[in-house]
Coordinates of C-alpha atoms and ligand atoms in Angstrom, one line a residue:
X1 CA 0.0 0.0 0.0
X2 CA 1.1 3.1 -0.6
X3 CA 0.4 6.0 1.4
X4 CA 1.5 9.3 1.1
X5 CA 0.6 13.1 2.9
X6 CA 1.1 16.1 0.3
X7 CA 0.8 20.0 1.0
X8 CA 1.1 20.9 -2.4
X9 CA 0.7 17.9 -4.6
X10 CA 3.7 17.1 -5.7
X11 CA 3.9 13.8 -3.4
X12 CA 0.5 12.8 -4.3
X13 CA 1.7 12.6 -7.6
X14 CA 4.6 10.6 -7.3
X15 CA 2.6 7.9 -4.6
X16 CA -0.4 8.0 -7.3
X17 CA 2.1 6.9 -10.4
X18 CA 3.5 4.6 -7.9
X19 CA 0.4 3.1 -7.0
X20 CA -0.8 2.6 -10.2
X21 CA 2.7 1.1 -11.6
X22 CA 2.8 -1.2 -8.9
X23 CA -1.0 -2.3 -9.5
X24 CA -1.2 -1.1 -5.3
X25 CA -4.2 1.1 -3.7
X26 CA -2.6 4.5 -2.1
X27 CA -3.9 6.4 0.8
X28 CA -3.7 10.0 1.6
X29 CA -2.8 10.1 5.2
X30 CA -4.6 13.7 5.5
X31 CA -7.1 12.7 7.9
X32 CA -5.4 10.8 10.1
X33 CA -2.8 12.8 10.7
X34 CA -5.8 16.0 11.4
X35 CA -7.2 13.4 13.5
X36 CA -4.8 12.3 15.1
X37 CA -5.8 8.6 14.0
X38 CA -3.5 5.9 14.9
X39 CA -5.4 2.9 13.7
X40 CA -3.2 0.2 12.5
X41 CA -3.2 -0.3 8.6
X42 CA -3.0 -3.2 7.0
X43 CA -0.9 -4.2 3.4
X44 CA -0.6 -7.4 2.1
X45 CA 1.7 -5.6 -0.3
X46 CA 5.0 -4.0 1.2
X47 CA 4.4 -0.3 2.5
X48 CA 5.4 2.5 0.6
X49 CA 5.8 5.5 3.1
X50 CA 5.7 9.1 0.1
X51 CA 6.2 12.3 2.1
X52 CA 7.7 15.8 1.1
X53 CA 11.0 16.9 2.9
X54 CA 10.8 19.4 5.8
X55 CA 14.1 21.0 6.7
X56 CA 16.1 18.0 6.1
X57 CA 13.8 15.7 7.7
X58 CA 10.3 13.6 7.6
X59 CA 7.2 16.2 8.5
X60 CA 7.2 15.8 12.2
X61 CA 3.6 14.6 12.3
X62 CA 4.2 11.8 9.9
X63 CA 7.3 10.7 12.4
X64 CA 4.6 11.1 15.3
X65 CA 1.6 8.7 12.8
X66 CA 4.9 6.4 12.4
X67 CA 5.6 5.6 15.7
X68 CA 1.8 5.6 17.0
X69 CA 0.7 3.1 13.9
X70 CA 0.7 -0.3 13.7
X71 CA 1.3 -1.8 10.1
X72 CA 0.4 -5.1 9.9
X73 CA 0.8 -7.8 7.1
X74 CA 3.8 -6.9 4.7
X75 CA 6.8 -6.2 6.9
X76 CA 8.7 -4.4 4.1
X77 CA 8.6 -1.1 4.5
X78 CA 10.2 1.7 2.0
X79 CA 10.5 5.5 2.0
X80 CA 9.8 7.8 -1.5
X81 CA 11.0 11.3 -0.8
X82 CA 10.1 14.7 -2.2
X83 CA 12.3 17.6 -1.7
X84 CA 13.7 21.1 -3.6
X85 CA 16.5 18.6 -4.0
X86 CA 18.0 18.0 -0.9
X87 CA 16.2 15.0 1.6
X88 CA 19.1 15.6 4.5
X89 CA 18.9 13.3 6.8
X90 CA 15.5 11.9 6.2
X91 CA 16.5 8.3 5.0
X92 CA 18.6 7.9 8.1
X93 CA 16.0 8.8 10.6
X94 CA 13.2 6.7 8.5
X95 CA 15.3 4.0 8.6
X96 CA 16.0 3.7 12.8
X97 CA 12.2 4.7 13.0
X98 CA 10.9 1.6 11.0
X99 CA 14.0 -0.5 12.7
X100 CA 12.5 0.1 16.6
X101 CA 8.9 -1.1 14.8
X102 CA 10.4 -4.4 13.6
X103 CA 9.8 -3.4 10.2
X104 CA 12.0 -4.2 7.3
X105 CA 13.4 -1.0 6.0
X106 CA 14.0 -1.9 2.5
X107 CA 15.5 1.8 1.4
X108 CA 14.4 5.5 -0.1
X109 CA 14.0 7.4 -3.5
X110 CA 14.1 11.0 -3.7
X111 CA 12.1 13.1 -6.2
X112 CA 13.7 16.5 -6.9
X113 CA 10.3 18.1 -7.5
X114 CA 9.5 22.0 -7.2
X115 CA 9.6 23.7 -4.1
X116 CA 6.7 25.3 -2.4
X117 CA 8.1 27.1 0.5
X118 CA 6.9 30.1 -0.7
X119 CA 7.2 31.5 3.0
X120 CA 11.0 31.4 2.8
X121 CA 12.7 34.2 1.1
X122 CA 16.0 31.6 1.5
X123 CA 15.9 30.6 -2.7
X124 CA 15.0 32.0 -5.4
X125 CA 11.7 31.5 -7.4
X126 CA 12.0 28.5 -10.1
X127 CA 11.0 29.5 -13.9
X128 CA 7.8 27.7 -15.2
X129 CA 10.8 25.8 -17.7
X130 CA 12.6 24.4 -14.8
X131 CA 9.0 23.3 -13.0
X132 CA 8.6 21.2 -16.0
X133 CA 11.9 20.0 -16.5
X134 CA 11.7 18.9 -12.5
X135 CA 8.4 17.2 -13.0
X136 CA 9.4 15.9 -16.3
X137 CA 12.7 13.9 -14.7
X138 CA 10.7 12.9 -11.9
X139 CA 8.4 11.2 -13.9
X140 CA 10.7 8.8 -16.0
X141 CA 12.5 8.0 -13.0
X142 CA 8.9 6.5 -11.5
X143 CA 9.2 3.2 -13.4
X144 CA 12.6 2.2 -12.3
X145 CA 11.7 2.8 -8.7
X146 CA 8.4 0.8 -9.0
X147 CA 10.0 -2.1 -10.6
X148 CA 12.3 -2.4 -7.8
X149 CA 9.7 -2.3 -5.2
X150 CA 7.5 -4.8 -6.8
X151 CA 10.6 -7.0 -7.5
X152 CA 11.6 -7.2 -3.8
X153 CA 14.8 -5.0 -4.4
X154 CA 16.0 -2.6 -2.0
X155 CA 16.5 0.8 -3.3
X156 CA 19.6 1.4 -2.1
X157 CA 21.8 2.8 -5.3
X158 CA 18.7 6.0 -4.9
X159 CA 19.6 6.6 -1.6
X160 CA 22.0 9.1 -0.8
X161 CA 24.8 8.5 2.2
X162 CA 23.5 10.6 5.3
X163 CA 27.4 12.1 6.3
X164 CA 28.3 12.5 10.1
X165 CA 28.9 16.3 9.9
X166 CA 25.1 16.2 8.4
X167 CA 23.6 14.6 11.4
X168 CA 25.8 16.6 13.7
X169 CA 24.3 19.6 11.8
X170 CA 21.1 18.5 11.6
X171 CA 19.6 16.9 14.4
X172 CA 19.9 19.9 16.7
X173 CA 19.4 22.6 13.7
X174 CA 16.0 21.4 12.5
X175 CA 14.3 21.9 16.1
X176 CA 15.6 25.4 16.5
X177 CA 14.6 26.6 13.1
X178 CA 11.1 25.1 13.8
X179 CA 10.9 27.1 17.0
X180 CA 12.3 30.3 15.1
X181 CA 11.1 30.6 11.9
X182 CA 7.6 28.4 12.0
X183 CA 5.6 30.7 13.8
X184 CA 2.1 31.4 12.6
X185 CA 2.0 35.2 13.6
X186 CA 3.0 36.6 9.8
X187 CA 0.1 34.5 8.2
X188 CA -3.2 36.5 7.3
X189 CA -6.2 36.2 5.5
X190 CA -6.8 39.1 3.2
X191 CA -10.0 41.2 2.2
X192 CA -9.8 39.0 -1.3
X193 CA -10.6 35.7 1.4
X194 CA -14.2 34.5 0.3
X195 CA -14.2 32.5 3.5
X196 CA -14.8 29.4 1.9
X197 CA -12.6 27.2 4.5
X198 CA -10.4 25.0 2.5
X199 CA -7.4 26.2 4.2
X200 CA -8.9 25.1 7.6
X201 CA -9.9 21.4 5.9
X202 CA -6.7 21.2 4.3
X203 CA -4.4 21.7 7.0
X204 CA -2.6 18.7 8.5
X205 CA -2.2 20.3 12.0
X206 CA -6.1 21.6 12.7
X207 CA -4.9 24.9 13.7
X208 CA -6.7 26.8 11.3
X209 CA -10.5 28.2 12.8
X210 CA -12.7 30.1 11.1
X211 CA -13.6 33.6 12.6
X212 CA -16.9 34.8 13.1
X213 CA -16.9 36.0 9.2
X214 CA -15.8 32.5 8.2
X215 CA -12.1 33.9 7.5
X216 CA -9.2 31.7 8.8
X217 CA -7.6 32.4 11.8
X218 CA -4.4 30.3 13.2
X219 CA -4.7 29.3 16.3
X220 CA -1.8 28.1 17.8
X221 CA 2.0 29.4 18.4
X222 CA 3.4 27.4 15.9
X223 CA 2.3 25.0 12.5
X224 CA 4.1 22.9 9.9
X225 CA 4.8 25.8 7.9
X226 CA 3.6 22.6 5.1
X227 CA 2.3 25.6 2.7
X228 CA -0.9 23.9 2.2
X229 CA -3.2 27.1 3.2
X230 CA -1.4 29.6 1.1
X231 CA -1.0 27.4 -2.0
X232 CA -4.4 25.9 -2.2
X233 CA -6.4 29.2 -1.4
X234 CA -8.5 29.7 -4.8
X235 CA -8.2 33.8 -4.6
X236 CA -4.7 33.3 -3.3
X237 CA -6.0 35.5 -0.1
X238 CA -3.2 34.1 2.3
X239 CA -0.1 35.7 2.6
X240 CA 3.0 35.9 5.2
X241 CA 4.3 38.5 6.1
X242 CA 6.0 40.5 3.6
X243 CA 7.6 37.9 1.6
X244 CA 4.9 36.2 0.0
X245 CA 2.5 39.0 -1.7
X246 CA 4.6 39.3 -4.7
X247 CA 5.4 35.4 -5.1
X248 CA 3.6 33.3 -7.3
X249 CA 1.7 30.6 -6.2
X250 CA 2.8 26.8 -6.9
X251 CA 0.4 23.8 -6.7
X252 CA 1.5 20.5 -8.7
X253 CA -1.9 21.0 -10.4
X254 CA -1.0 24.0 -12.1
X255 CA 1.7 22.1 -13.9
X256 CA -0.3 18.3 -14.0
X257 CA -0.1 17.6 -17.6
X258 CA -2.3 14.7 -17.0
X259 CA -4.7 16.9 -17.5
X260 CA -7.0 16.8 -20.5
X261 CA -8.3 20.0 -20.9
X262 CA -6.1 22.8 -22.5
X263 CA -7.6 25.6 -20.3
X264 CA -6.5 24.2 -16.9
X265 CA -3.0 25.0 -17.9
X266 CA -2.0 28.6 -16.8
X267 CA 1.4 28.1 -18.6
X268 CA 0.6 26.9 -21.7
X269 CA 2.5 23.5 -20.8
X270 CA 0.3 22.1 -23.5
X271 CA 3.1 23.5 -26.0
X272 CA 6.3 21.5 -24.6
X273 CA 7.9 18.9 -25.9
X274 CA 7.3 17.1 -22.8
X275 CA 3.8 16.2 -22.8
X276 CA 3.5 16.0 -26.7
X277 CA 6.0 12.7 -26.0
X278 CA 4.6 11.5 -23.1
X279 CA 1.5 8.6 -22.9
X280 CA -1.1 10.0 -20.6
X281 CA -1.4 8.1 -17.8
X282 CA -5.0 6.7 -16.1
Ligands
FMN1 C1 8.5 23.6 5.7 C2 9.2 23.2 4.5 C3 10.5 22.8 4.6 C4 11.2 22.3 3.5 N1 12.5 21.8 3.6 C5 13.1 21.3 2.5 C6 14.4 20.8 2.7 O1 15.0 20.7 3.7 N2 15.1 20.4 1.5 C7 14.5 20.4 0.3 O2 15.1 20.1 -0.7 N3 13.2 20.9 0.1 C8 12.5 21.3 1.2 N4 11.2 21.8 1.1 C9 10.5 21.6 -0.2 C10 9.6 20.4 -0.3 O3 10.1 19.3 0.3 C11 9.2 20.1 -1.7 O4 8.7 21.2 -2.4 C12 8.1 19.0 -1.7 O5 8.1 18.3 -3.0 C13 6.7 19.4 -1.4 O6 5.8 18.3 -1.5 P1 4.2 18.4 -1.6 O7 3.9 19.2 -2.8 O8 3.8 17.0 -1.7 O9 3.8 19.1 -0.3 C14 10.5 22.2 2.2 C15 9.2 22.7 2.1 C16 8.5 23.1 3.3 C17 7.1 23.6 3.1

């Protein structure tokens, strides 16, 4: 089984190619993790674990479903990846996670996909070109991946070696960056908010509530920072502080050239060479 959490889309589309290559269902792990739902899940197929990158590391709340969730049947267990290119120490820690469960780890991909931390001014905003080319070279690399899974492999020539100096770096960075820069205090709703609430049903954490006027409001000290809310609001009516009103949005949908209908793509991606090669999918 194959079950993946996405913000922005870009992991529900590599677990959805997955799932369909490897003839596997796929689950989006959305509502347990809102709920907090640590009902054991059951595979007769090994489990495929898809999850963006978070400063170098698993989402904290899919470490937290990990270790509350049993999986039963299928004791494989591997990890797919998706990062702005660099999946730190992730590997590592997935792999001592599913270790302590008694689960065979049996290795990670990563999928260099776009990035969508729009709320960090730390990189630069890609081009439309090298959205596509990302997507594009993510795509062809989802059959080799899916044959080694269904063939038993591990996938260890993917996986990148975690250096010491990284973990030393790491381990104690990542928890004092959360503290520092994921604050909610620089998110607000503006006047183009037609209080609709998909940010609040969309956010992994719960800690969006609707005000009186039906216009988000985020309750807590700190969040994911996962970029769901700002990048799935229809009128684009979120921003953070200053850094954000003059960024584009990015959702994998914008790009998804799956996608039959001409009009749905804002970019024209209907003219690349890309999708005039490529088979459409189911
Ligand atoms: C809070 C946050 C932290 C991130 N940290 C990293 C990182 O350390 N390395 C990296 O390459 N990409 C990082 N990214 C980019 C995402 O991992 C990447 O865009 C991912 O494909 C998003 O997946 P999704 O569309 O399924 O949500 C980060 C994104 C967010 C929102």
């Amino acid at each position: 089984m194959v079950l993946y959490f996405s913000a922005t889309g870009n992991t529900r589309f590599i677990a959805e190619e997955l799932a369909s290559k490897l003839d596997d269902e796929s689950l989006d792990l959305l509502n347990r993790i809102r709920q907090k739902d640590y009902s054991p899940i059951m595979s007769e197929k090994p489990f495929v674990i898809c999850v963006p990158v978070y400063v170098c590391e698993m989402p904290s709340f899919i470490n937290e479903l990990i270790r509350n969730t049993p999986f039963e049947g299928n004791r494989d267990i591997y990890f797919v990846f998706t990062s702005g290119g660099y999946s730190g120490i992730s590997s590592f820690l997935a792999k001592c996670k599913v270790r302590k469960k008694g689960l065979n780890y049996m290795g990670s991909a990563d999928f260099k996909m776009p990035r969508n931390y729009i709320a960090n001014d730390t990189y630069p905003e890609l081009s439309a070109e090298e959205i596509n080319r990302r997507i594009e070279v993510s795509y062809k690399l989802i059959p080799e991946i899916a044959d080694l899974i269904s063939s038993g492999q591990k996938l260890v020539k993917r996986s990148k070696h975690v250096w010491l100096f990284e973990l030393i770096i790491t381990l104690p960075f990542t928890p004092v960056w959360t503290r520092i820069r994921q604050g909610v205090k620089k998110f607000r709703a503006t006047d183009k908010c037609i209080g609709c609430r998909k940010c609040a049903r969309l956010c992994p954490l719960n800690v969006i509530r609707p005000d009186e006027n039906g216009r988000p409001v985020w309750d807590a000290k700190m969040c994911a920072h996962c970029m769901s809310c700002i990048q799935n609001c229809p009128v684009e009516a979120i921003e953070y502080g200053d850094i954000t009103p003059s960024k584009k949005r990015y959702t994998f949908d914008r790009y998804d050239f799956r996608k039959k209908s001409a009009k749905t793509h804002p970019e024209g991606l209907n003219n690349t060479s890309f999708l005039q090669k490529r088979p459409h999918s189911s």
